[in-house]
PDB file of C-alpha atoms and ligand atoms in Angstrom:
ATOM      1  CA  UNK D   1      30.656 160.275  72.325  1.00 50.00           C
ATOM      2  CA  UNK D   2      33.030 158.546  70.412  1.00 56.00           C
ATOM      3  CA  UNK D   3      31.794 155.964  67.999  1.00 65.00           C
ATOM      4  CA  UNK D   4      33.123 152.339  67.367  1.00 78.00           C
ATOM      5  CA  UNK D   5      33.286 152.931  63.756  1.00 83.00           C
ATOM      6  CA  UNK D   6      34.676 156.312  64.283  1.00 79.00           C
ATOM      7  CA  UNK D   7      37.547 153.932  66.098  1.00 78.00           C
ATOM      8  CA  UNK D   8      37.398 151.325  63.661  1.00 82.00           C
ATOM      9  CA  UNK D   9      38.255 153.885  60.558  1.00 83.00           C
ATOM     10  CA  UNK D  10      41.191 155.545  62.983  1.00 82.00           C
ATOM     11  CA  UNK D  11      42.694 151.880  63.184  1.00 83.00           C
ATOM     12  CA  UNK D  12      42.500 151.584  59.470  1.00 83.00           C
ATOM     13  CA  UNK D  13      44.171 154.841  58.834  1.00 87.00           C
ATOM     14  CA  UNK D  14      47.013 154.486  60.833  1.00 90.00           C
ATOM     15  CA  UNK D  15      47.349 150.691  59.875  1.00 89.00           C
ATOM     16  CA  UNK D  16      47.918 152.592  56.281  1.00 87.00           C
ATOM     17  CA  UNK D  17      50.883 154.596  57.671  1.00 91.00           C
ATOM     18  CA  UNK D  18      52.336 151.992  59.767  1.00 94.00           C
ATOM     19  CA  UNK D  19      53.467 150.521  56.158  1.00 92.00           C
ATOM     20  CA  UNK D  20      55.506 147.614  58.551  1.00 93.00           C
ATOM     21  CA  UNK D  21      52.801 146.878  61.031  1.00 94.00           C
ATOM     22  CA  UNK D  22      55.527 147.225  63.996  1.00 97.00           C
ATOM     23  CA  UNK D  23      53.142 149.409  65.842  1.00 96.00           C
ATOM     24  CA  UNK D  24      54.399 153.026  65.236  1.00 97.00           C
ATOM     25  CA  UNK D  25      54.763 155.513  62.197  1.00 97.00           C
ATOM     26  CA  UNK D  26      58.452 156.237  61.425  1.00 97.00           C
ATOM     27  CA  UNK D  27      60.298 157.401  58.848  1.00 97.00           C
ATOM     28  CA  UNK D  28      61.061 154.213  57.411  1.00 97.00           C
ATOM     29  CA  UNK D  29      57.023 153.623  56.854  1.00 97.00           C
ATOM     30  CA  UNK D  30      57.556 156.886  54.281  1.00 96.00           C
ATOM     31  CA  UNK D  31      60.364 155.231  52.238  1.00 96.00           C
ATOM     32  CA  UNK D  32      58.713 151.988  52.604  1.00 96.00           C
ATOM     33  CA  UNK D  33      55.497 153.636  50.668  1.00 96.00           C
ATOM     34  CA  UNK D  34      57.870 155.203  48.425  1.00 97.00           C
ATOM     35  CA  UNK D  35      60.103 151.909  47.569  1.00 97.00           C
ATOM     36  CA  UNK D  36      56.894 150.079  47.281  1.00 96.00           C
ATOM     37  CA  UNK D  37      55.604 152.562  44.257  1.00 97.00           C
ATOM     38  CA  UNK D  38      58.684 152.124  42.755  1.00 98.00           C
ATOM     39  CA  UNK D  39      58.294 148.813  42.451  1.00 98.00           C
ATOM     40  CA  UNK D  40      55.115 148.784  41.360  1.00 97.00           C
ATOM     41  CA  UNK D  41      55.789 151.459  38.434  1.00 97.00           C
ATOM     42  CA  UNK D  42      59.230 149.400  37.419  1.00 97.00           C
ATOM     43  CA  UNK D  43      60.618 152.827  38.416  1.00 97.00           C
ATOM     44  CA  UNK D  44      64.660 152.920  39.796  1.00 97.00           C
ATOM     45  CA  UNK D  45      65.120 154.860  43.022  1.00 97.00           C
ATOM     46  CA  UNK D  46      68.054 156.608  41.547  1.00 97.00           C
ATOM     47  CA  UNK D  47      65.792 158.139  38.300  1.00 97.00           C
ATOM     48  CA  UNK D  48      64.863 161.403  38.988  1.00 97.00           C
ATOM     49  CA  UNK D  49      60.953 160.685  39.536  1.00 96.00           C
ATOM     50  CA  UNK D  50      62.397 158.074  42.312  1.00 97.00           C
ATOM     51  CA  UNK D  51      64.350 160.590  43.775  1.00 98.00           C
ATOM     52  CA  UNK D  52      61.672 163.276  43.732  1.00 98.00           C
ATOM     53  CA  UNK D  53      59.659 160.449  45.641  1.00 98.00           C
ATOM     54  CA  UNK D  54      61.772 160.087  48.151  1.00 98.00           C
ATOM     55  CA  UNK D  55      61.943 163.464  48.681  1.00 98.00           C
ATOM     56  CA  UNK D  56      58.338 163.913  48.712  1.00 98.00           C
ATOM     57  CA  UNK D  57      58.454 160.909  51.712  1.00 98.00           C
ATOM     58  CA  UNK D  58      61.035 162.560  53.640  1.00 98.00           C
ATOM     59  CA  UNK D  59      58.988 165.715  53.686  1.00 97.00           C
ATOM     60  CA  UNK D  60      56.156 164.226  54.416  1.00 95.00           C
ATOM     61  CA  UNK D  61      57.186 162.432  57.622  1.00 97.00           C
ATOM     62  CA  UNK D  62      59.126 165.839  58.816  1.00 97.00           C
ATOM     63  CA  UNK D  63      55.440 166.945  58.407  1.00 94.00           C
ATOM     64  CA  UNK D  64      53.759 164.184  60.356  1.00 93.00           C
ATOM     65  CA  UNK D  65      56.457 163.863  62.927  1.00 95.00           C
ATOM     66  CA  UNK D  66      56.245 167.778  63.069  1.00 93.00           C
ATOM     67  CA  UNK D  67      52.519 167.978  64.144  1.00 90.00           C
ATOM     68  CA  UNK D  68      52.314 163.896  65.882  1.00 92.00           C
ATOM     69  CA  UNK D  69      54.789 163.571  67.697  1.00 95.00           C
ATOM     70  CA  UNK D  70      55.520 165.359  71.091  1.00 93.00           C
ATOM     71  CA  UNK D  71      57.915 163.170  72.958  1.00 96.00           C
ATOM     72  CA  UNK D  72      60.182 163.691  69.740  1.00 97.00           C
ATOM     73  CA  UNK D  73      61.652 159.747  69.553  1.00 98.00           C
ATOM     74  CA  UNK D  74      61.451 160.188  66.324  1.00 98.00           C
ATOM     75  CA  UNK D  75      58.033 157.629  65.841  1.00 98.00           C
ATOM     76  CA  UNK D  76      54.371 158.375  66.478  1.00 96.00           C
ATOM     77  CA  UNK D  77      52.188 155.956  68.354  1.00 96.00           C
ATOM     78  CA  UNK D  78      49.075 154.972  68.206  1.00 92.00           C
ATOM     79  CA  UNK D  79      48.138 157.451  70.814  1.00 90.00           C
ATOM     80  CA  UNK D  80      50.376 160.184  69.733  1.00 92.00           C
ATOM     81  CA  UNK D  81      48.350 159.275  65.990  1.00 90.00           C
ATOM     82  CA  UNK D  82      44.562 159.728  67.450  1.00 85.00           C
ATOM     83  CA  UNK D  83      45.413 162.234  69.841  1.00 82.00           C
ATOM     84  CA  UNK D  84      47.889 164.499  67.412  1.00 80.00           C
ATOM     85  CA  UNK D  85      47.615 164.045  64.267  1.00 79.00           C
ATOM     86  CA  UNK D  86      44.051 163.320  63.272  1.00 77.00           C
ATOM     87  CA  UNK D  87      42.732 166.025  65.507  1.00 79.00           C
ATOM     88  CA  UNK D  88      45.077 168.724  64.571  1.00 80.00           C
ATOM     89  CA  UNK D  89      44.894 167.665  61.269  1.00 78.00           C
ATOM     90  CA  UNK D  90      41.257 167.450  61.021  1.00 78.00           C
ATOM     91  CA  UNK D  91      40.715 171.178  62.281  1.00 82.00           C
ATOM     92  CA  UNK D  92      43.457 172.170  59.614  1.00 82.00           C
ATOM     93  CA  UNK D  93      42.834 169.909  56.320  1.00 77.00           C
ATOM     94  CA  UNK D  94      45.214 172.284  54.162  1.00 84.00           C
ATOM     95  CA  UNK D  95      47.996 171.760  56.467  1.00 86.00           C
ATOM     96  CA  UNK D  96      47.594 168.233  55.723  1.00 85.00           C
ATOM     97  CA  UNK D  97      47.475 168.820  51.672  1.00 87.00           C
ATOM     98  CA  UNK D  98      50.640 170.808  52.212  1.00 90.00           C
ATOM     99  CA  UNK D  99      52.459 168.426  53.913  1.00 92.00           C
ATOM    100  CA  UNK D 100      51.425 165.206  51.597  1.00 92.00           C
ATOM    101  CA  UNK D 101      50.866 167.124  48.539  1.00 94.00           C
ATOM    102  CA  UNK D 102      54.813 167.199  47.051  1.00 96.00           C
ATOM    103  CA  UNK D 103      54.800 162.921  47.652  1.00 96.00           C
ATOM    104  CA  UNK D 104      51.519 162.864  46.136  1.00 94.00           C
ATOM    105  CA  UNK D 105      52.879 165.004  43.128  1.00 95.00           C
ATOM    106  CA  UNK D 106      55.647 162.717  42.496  1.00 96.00           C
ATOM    107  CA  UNK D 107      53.533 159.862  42.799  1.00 96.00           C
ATOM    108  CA  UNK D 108      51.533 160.809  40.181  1.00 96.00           C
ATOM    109  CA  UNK D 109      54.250 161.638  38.220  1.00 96.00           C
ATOM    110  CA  UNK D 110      56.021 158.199  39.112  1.00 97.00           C
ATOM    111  CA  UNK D 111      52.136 156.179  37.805  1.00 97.00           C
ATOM    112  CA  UNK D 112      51.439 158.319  35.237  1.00 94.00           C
ATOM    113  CA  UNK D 113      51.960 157.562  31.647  1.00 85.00           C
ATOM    114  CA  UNK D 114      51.034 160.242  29.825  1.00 79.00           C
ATOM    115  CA  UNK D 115      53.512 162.897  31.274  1.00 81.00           C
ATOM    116  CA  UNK D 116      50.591 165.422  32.335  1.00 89.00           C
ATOM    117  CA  UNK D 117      50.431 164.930  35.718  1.00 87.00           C
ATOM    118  CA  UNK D 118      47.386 163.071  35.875  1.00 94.00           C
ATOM    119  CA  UNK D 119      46.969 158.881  36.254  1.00 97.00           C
ATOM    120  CA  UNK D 120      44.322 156.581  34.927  1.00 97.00           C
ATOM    121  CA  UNK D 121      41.817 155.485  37.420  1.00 96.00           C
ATOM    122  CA  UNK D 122      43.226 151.993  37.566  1.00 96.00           C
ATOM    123  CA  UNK D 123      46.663 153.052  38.086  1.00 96.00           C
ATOM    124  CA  UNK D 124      45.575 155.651  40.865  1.00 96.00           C
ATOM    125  CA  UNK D 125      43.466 152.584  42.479  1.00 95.00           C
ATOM    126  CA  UNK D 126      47.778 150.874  42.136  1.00 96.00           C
ATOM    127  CA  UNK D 127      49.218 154.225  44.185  1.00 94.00           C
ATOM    128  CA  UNK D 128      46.292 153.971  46.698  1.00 90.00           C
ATOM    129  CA  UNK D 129      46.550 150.581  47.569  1.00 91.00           C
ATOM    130  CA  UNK D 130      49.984 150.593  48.266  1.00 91.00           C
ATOM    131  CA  UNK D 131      49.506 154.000  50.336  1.00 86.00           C
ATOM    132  CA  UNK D 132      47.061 151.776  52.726  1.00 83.00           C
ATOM    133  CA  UNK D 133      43.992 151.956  51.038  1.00 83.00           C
ATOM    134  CA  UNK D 134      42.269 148.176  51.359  1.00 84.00           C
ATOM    135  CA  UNK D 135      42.721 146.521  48.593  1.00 87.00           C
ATOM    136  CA  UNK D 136      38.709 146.240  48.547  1.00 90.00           C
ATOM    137  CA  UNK D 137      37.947 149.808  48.257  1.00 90.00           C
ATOM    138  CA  UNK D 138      40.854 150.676  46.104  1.00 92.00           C
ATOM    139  CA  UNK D 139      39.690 150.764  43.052  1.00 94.00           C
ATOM    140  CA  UNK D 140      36.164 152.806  44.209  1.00 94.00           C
ATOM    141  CA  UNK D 141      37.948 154.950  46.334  1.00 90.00           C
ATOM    142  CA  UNK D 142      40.468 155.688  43.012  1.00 93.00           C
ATOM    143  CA  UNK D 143      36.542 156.347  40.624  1.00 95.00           C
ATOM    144  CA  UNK D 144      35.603 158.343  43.918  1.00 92.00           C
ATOM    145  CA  UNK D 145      38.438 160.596  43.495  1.00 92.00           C
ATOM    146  CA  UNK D 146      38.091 161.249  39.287  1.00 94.00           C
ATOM    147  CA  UNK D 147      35.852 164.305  40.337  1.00 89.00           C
ATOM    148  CA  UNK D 148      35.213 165.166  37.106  1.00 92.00           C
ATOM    149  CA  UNK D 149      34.601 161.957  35.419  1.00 94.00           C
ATOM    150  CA  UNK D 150      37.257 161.986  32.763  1.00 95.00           C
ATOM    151  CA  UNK D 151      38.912 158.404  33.823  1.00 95.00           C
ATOM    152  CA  UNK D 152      42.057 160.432  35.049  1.00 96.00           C
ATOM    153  CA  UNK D 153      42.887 161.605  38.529  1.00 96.00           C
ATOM    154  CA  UNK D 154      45.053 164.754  38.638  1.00 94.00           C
ATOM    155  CA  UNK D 155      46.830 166.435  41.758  1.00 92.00           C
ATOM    156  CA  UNK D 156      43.529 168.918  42.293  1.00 92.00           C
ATOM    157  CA  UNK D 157      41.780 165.519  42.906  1.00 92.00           C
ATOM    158  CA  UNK D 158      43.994 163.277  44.407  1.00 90.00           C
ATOM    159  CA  UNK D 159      45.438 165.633  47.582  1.00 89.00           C
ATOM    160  CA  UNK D 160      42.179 167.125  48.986  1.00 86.00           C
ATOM    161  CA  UNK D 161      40.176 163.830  48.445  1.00 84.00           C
ATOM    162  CA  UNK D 162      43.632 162.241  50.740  1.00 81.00           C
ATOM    163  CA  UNK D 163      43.814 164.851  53.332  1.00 81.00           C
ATOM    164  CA  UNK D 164      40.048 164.337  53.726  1.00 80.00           C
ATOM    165  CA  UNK D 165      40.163 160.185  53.872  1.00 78.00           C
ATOM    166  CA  UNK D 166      43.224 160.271  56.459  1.00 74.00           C
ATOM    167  CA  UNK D 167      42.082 163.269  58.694  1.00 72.00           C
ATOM    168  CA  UNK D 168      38.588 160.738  59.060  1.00 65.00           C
ATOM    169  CA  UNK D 169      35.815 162.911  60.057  1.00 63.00           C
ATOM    170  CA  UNK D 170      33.611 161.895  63.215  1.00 61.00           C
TER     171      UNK D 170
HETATM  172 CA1  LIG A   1      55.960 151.243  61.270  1.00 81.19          CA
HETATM  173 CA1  LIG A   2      56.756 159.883  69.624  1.00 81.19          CA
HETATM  174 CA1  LIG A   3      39.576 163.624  36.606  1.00 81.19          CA
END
């Protein structure tokens, strides 16, 4: 049986991707996410983290749109999201890391200030909000995700801890 807060997280997660609300998942919600940590960072789409971004987004979507959606128009519904993508994903978490992991990369790279790859947990709380997290829970989700306490969150933390929060286990 399927829960109503088993629903209720679904609608949150794919109200993350849908970055414009317009009721599907398309490329543009990728660059949107990617423009919008740009902005956030004070980072230029044409600097070489920006472009690694966008790169990352683009290759993320091909991944989405790869396992979500199977009438190939290019967008993934809300149906083509529950039905797809969470439960393919779900059964096959690493796929998921795969396919977010080089946009989470330069994301961390785009909020990090120290050059190593990893992000203070105030500035990951930043990157999460923007990729959907509610604004709420950002900042506990970001501490949820320092695994090993050290106030930084590094790419061993930040993709599993993703792929686990967006494939939503029953
Ligand atoms: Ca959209
Ligand atoms: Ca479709
Ligand atoms: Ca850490």
């Amino acid at each position: 049986m399927v829960s109503s807060e088993y629903e209720r997280r679904i609608a949150a997660r794919f109200a993350g991707f849908d970055q414009d609300g317009n009721g599907y998942i398309d490329r543009e919600d990728f660059s949107a996410a990617a423009k919008g940590l740009l902005a956030e960072f004070g980072t230029t789409a044409r600097s070489d983290k920006g472009q690694a971004l966008y790169a990352g987004a683009e290759a993320f979507w091909q991944g989405m749109a790869g396992i979500a959606d199977r009438d190939g128009d290019q967008r993934i519904t809300r149906d083509e999201f529950v039905n797809g993508a969470v439960k393919r994903l779900r059964d096959n978490p690493e796929r998921f890391a795969e396919i977010a992991r080089p946009f989470l990369h330069a994301a961390l790279d785009v909020a990090g200030k120290g050059g190593d790859g990893t992000v203070s947990v105030e500035d990951t709380a930043r990157v999460i909000r923007i990729l959907g997290v509610p604004e709420e829970i950002a900042l506990a989700a970001a501490a949820s995700l320092d695994g090993d306490g050290d106030g930084k969150v590094g790419e061993a933390e930040i993709v599993p801890a993703f792929a686990r929060y967006f494939t939503v286990p029953e």
